[in-house]
Coordinates of C-alpha atoms in Angstrom, one line a residue:
M999 CA 15.2 6.7 16.2
N1000 CA 14.3 3.2 17.0
L1001 CA 15.2 1.5 13.7
E1002 CA 14.4 -1.7 15.2
L1003 CA 10.9 -0.8 15.0
F1004 CA 11.2 -0.8 11.2
I1005 CA 13.2 -4.2 11.0
P1006 CA 9.9 -5.9 9.4
E1007 CA 9.9 -3.6 6.3
M1008 CA 13.9 -3.6 6.1
S1009 CA 13.7 -7.3 5.9
L1010 CA 11.3 -7.5 3.3
A1011 CA 13.1 -5.0 1.2
A1012 CA 16.3 -6.9 1.8
F1013 CA 14.6 -10.2 0.7
A1014 CA 13.1 -8.4 -2.7
I1015 CA 16.7 -7.2 -3.4
A1016 CA 18.1 -11.0 -2.7
V1017 CA 15.5 -12.5 -5.2
I1018 CA 16.2 -10.2 -8.0
L1019 CA 19.8 -10.6 -7.7
L1020 CA 19.4 -14.6 -7.0
D1021 CA 17.5 -14.6 -10.4
F1022 CA 20.9 -14.3 -12.4
F1023 CA 22.3 -17.2 -10.9
V1024 CA 19.7 -19.6 -9.9
Q1025 CA 18.8 -22.3 -12.6
R1026 CA 15.7 -23.7 -10.8
K1027 CA 13.5 -20.6 -10.7
G1028 CA 11.0 -22.2 -8.1
V1029 CA 13.6 -21.4 -5.6
L1030 CA 12.8 -17.7 -6.1
A1031 CA 9.1 -18.5 -4.7
V1032 CA 10.8 -20.4 -1.6
I1033 CA 13.0 -17.5 -1.0
S1034 CA 10.0 -14.8 -1.3
L1035 CA 7.9 -17.1 1.0
L1036 CA 10.8 -17.1 3.5
G1037 CA 11.1 -13.3 3.4
L1038 CA 7.3 -13.0 4.1
V1039 CA 7.7 -15.5 7.0
V1040 CA 10.8 -13.6 8.5
S1041 CA 8.9 -10.4 8.3
A1042 CA 6.1 -11.7 9.6
G1043 CA 8.0 -13.1 12.7
F1044 CA 9.5 -9.5 13.4
T1045 CA 6.2 -8.0 13.2
I1046 CA 4.5 -10.6 15.6
A1047 CA 7.6 -10.2 18.0
M1048 CA 6.5 -6.5 18.3
W1049 CA 3.0 -7.2 19.2
G1050 CA 2.0 -6.1 22.7
G1051 CA 4.4 -3.4 22.8
S1052 CA 3.3 0.2 23.6
P1053 CA 2.5 2.2 20.7
Q1054 CA 5.7 4.3 19.0
A1055 CA 6.1 6.6 16.3
I1056 CA 9.3 6.6 14.2
F1057 CA 11.0 8.7 11.6
N1058 CA 9.6 12.1 13.0
D1059 CA 6.5 10.6 13.6
M1060 CA 5.8 9.6 10.2
L1061 CA 5.3 6.1 10.8
A1062 CA 3.5 4.9 13.9
V1063 CA 3.9 1.3 15.4
D1064 CA 0.9 0.0 17.5
S1065 CA -1.2 -3.1 17.1
F1066 CA -3.1 -2.0 14.7
A1067 CA -0.6 -1.4 12.3
L1068 CA 0.8 -4.7 13.1
F1069 CA -2.7 -6.1 12.7
F1070 CA -2.7 -4.9 9.1
K1071 CA 0.9 -5.6 8.4
L1072 CA 0.1 -9.5 9.1
L1073 CA -3.0 -9.5 6.9
F1074 CA -0.6 -7.8 3.9
L1075 CA 2.0 -10.4 4.3
G1076 CA -0.6 -13.4 4.4
I1077 CA -2.2 -12.3 1.3
A1078 CA 1.0 -11.7 -0.4
A1079 CA 1.9 -15.2 0.9
L1080 CA -1.2 -16.9 -0.8
V1081 CA -0.5 -14.9 -3.8
I1082 CA 3.1 -16.0 -4.2
L1083 CA 1.6 -19.6 -3.8
A1084 CA -1.0 -19.1 -6.3
S1085 CA 1.6 -17.8 -8.8
V1086 CA 3.7 -21.0 -8.8
D1087 CA 1.4 -22.4 -11.7
Y1088 CA 2.2 -19.3 -13.5
A1089 CA 5.9 -19.8 -13.6
H1090 CA 5.8 -21.3 -17.1
K1091 CA 3.8 -18.2 -18.3
L1092 CA 6.6 -15.7 -16.7
A1093 CA 9.5 -17.0 -19.0
H1094 CA 12.9 -15.4 -17.8
F1095 CA 11.2 -12.6 -15.5
Q1096 CA 10.1 -14.9 -12.3
G1097 CA 12.5 -13.0 -10.2
E1098 CA 10.9 -9.7 -11.0
Y1099 CA 7.7 -11.1 -10.7
Y1100 CA 8.2 -12.4 -7.0
A1101 CA 10.3 -9.1 -6.1
L1102 CA 7.6 -6.7 -7.4
V1103 CA 5.1 -8.7 -5.2
L1104 CA 7.3 -8.3 -2.2
L1105 CA 7.7 -4.5 -2.9
S1106 CA 4.1 -4.1 -3.4
T1107 CA 3.4 -5.8 0.0
L1108 CA 6.2 -3.4 1.5
G1109 CA 4.2 -0.4 0.4
M1110 CA 0.9 -1.7 1.8
M1111 CA 2.7 -2.3 5.1
L1112 CA 4.1 1.3 5.2
M1113 CA 0.5 2.6 4.4
A1114 CA -0.8 0.5 7.3
A1115 CA 1.6 2.5 9.5
T1116 CA 1.7 5.8 8.1
T1117 CA 0.2 9.0 10.0
E1118 CA 1.3 11.6 7.7
L1119 CA 0.5 12.6 3.9
I1120 CA 3.8 12.5 2.4
S1121 CA 4.5 9.0 3.8
I1122 CA 1.1 8.2 2.6
Y1123 CA 1.8 9.3 -0.9
V1124 CA 5.0 7.5 -1.1
A1125 CA 3.8 4.2 0.5
L1126 CA 0.9 4.5 -2.2
E1127 CA 3.1 5.0 -5.0
L1128 CA 5.7 2.2 -4.3
T1129 CA 2.3 -0.1 -4.3
S1130 CA 0.8 1.2 -7.3
I1131 CA 3.9 1.3 -9.4
S1132 CA 4.6 -2.4 -8.5
L1133 CA 1.2 -3.4 -9.5
Y1134 CA 1.2 -1.5 -12.8
V1135 CA 4.1 -3.9 -13.9
L1136 CA 2.5 -6.8 -12.3
V1137 CA -0.6 -6.4 -14.3
G1138 CA 1.1 -6.5 -17.8
F1139 CA 3.3 -9.7 -16.7
L1140 CA 1.4 -11.9 -19.1
K1141 CA 2.8 -10.0 -22.2
D1142 CA -0.5 -10.6 -24.3
P1143 CA -2.4 -7.9 -26.0
K1144 CA -5.3 -7.9 -23.3
S1145 CA -2.7 -7.8 -20.5
T1146 CA -0.9 -5.1 -21.9
E1147 CA -3.7 -3.2 -22.7
A1148 CA -4.8 -3.6 -19.0
S1149 CA -1.6 -2.5 -17.6
L1150 CA -1.6 0.8 -20.1
K1151 CA -5.2 1.6 -18.6
Y1152 CA -4.1 0.9 -15.2
L1153 CA -1.0 3.3 -15.5
L1154 CA -2.7 6.1 -17.2
L1155 CA -5.7 6.2 -14.9
G1156 CA -3.5 5.7 -11.9
A1157 CA -1.2 8.5 -13.0
I1158 CA -4.3 10.8 -13.2
A1159 CA -5.3 9.7 -9.8
S1160 CA -2.3 10.2 -8.2
A1161 CA -1.7 13.6 -9.6
V1162 CA -5.4 14.4 -8.2
L1163 CA -4.4 12.8 -4.9
L1164 CA -1.2 14.9 -4.6
Y1165 CA -3.1 18.2 -5.6
G1166 CA -5.7 17.3 -2.8
M1167 CA -2.7 16.7 -0.3
A1168 CA -1.0 20.3 -1.5
L1169 CA -4.5 21.9 -1.0
V1170 CA -4.9 20.3 2.9
F1171 CA -1.3 21.2 3.5
G1172 CA -1.6 24.9 2.3
F1173 CA -5.0 25.6 4.0
S1174 CA -4.2 23.8 7.2
G1175 CA -0.1 24.3 7.4
K1176 CA 0.2 20.6 8.7
T1177 CA 1.1 17.2 7.2
Q1178 CA 0.3 15.0 10.1
L1179 CA -3.1 13.6 10.1
G1180 CA -3.8 14.0 13.5
Q1181 CA -2.6 17.4 13.6
I1182 CA -4.7 18.3 10.7
H1183 CA -7.9 16.7 12.4
G1184 CA -7.2 18.8 15.2
A1185 CA -7.0 22.0 13.2
I1186 CA -10.4 21.1 11.4
A1187 CA -11.5 20.1 15.1
V1188 CA -11.1 23.5 16.2
T1189 CA -12.6 25.5 13.4
S1190 CA -16.3 26.1 13.3
S1191 CA -18.5 24.8 10.4
T1192 CA -18.9 28.5 9.4
D1193 CA -15.3 29.1 8.8
I1194 CA -15.2 25.6 7.4
M1195 CA -17.5 26.4 4.5
A1196 CA -15.9 29.8 4.2
N1197 CA -12.8 27.8 2.8
P1198 CA -13.3 26.5 -0.4
G1199 CA -9.8 25.4 -1.0
L1200 CA -9.6 23.1 2.0
I1201 CA -12.9 21.6 1.1
L1202 CA -11.7 21.0 -2.5
G1203 CA -8.5 19.3 -1.1
I1204 CA -10.5 17.1 1.1
V1205 CA -12.7 15.9 -1.9
L1206 CA -9.6 15.4 -4.2
L1207 CA -8.3 13.4 -1.4
I1208 CA -11.2 11.1 -1.2
A1209 CA -11.3 10.9 -5.2
G1210 CA -7.7 10.0 -5.3
F1211 CA -8.1 7.2 -2.6
G1212 CA -11.4 6.2 -4.2
F1213 CA -9.6 5.4 -7.5
K1214 CA -6.9 3.4 -5.7
V1215 CA -9.5 1.1 -3.8
A1216 CA -11.8 0.6 -6.7
A1217 CA -14.6 2.6 -4.7
V1218 CA -17.8 3.6 -6.4
P1219 CA -17.9 5.7 -8.9
F1220 CA -14.1 5.5 -9.3
H1221 CA -14.0 1.7 -10.2
M1222 CA -14.3 2.1 -14.2
W1223 CA -10.8 0.5 -14.5
V1224 CA -11.7 -2.7 -12.7
P1225 CA -12.9 -4.8 -15.4
D1226 CA -10.3 -4.6 -17.8
V1227 CA -7.5 -4.5 -15.4
Y1228 CA -8.8 -7.6 -13.6
E1229 CA -9.5 -9.4 -16.9
G1230 CA -6.1 -8.9 -18.4
A1231 CA -4.0 -9.3 -15.3
P1232 CA -2.6 -12.7 -14.1
T1233 CA -5.2 -14.6 -12.0
P1234 CA -3.1 -14.4 -8.6
I1235 CA -2.6 -10.7 -9.3
T1236 CA -6.4 -10.0 -9.8
A1237 CA -6.9 -11.5 -6.5
Y1238 CA -4.2 -9.5 -5.0
L1239 CA -5.6 -6.2 -6.4
S1240 CA -9.3 -7.1 -5.3
V1241 CA -8.0 -8.0 -1.7
G1242 CA -4.9 -5.9 -0.8
S1243 CA -5.6 -2.8 -2.4
K1244 CA -8.9 -2.4 -0.4
A1245 CA -7.4 -3.3 2.8
A1246 CA -4.8 -1.0 2.3
G1247 CA -7.5 1.8 1.6
F1248 CA -9.4 0.7 4.8
A1249 CA -6.2 0.8 6.7
I1250 CA -5.7 4.4 5.6
I1251 CA -9.3 5.5 6.2
A1252 CA -9.1 4.1 9.6
I1253 CA -6.0 5.7 10.4
S1254 CA -7.6 8.9 9.2
N1255 CA -10.0 8.7 11.9
K1256 CA -8.0 7.5 14.6
L1257 CA -8.8 10.1 17.4
D1258 CA -12.4 9.2 17.0
S1259 CA -12.8 5.7 16.7
D1260 CA -12.9 3.7 19.8
L1261 CA -12.6 0.6 17.8
I1262 CA -9.3 1.9 16.5
Q1263 CA -7.9 2.8 19.8
D1264 CA -9.0 -0.4 21.0
F1265 CA -6.7 -2.1 18.3
S1266 CA -3.7 0.2 19.2
G1267 CA -3.8 -0.8 22.8

C-alpha cells in the first residue's frame, strides 16, 4: 500500500484537527484562518509533487491517483482557499466557533478530494457524506432564523437524497455483483440491450444513483433546495456550494465514464 500517495489528504485532515485544537488556546482567531490556508497550501504542494507520475491505485483500488484526480484536487483546494479568504470578514459573526468553521471547510474539501479520486461505490458514498455533513453545519453557522431554516431543510433533503443514493448503489451492486466503477461498466458493456431491459432492478438502481447525484449537485429537476439554502447560508459558503459541490459532482460523472472518454484518458496521462 503506497500511503505516500495519500499524503495530500492526510495532511489536510491533520491541519483540520490542528485548527480545532488550537482554537482552545489561541486568543487571536485570525491565526486560525492563516493555519487553514497553510494546510491548503501544504496539501496543494504534495499534490503538485505527484503530477506527471504514472497512474496508480491505492486502498485495494478504491482510490486512483492520476493527473485527472490531481487536477480536481488542486481545483478544490483553490476554491477552499478563496472561501477561507472571503470568510475573514465574517469572523465577527462566527463568535466563538471560528475554529469549527475553518475545520469544517477543510473537511468538506477533503471529501471533495476523495470524490475526485474514487473509483468505487463505497468510497464515493463515504466521500460524499463527509462533504455533505460538513456543509450541513456550515450552512447554519450564522444561527439566525433564516440560516437555521436553510440548514434544517438542507439536512432533511440531503438525508433523503443519501438514502436514495445508497439504495441505488445497493441495487447496482446486487445485480452486477461489483462495486468498482470500471467493473460495473464492464459488466453492463458485455450485456445486450435486451438483457438490460429485462433487468428492471439494475435500471432502477441507475435511476436512483442519477437522482441522488442530481440532488447533491443541484441539477434540474432536483434543485428545489437551492434558493432557501443559498439565501440562508453565509455568503462564502453559498459561493462554496455553488462551485465546489458541482465540480465534485462533475468529477464523479466524468470518472464513471472514464473508460469511454478520450478526454479523460488524456487527463489521466
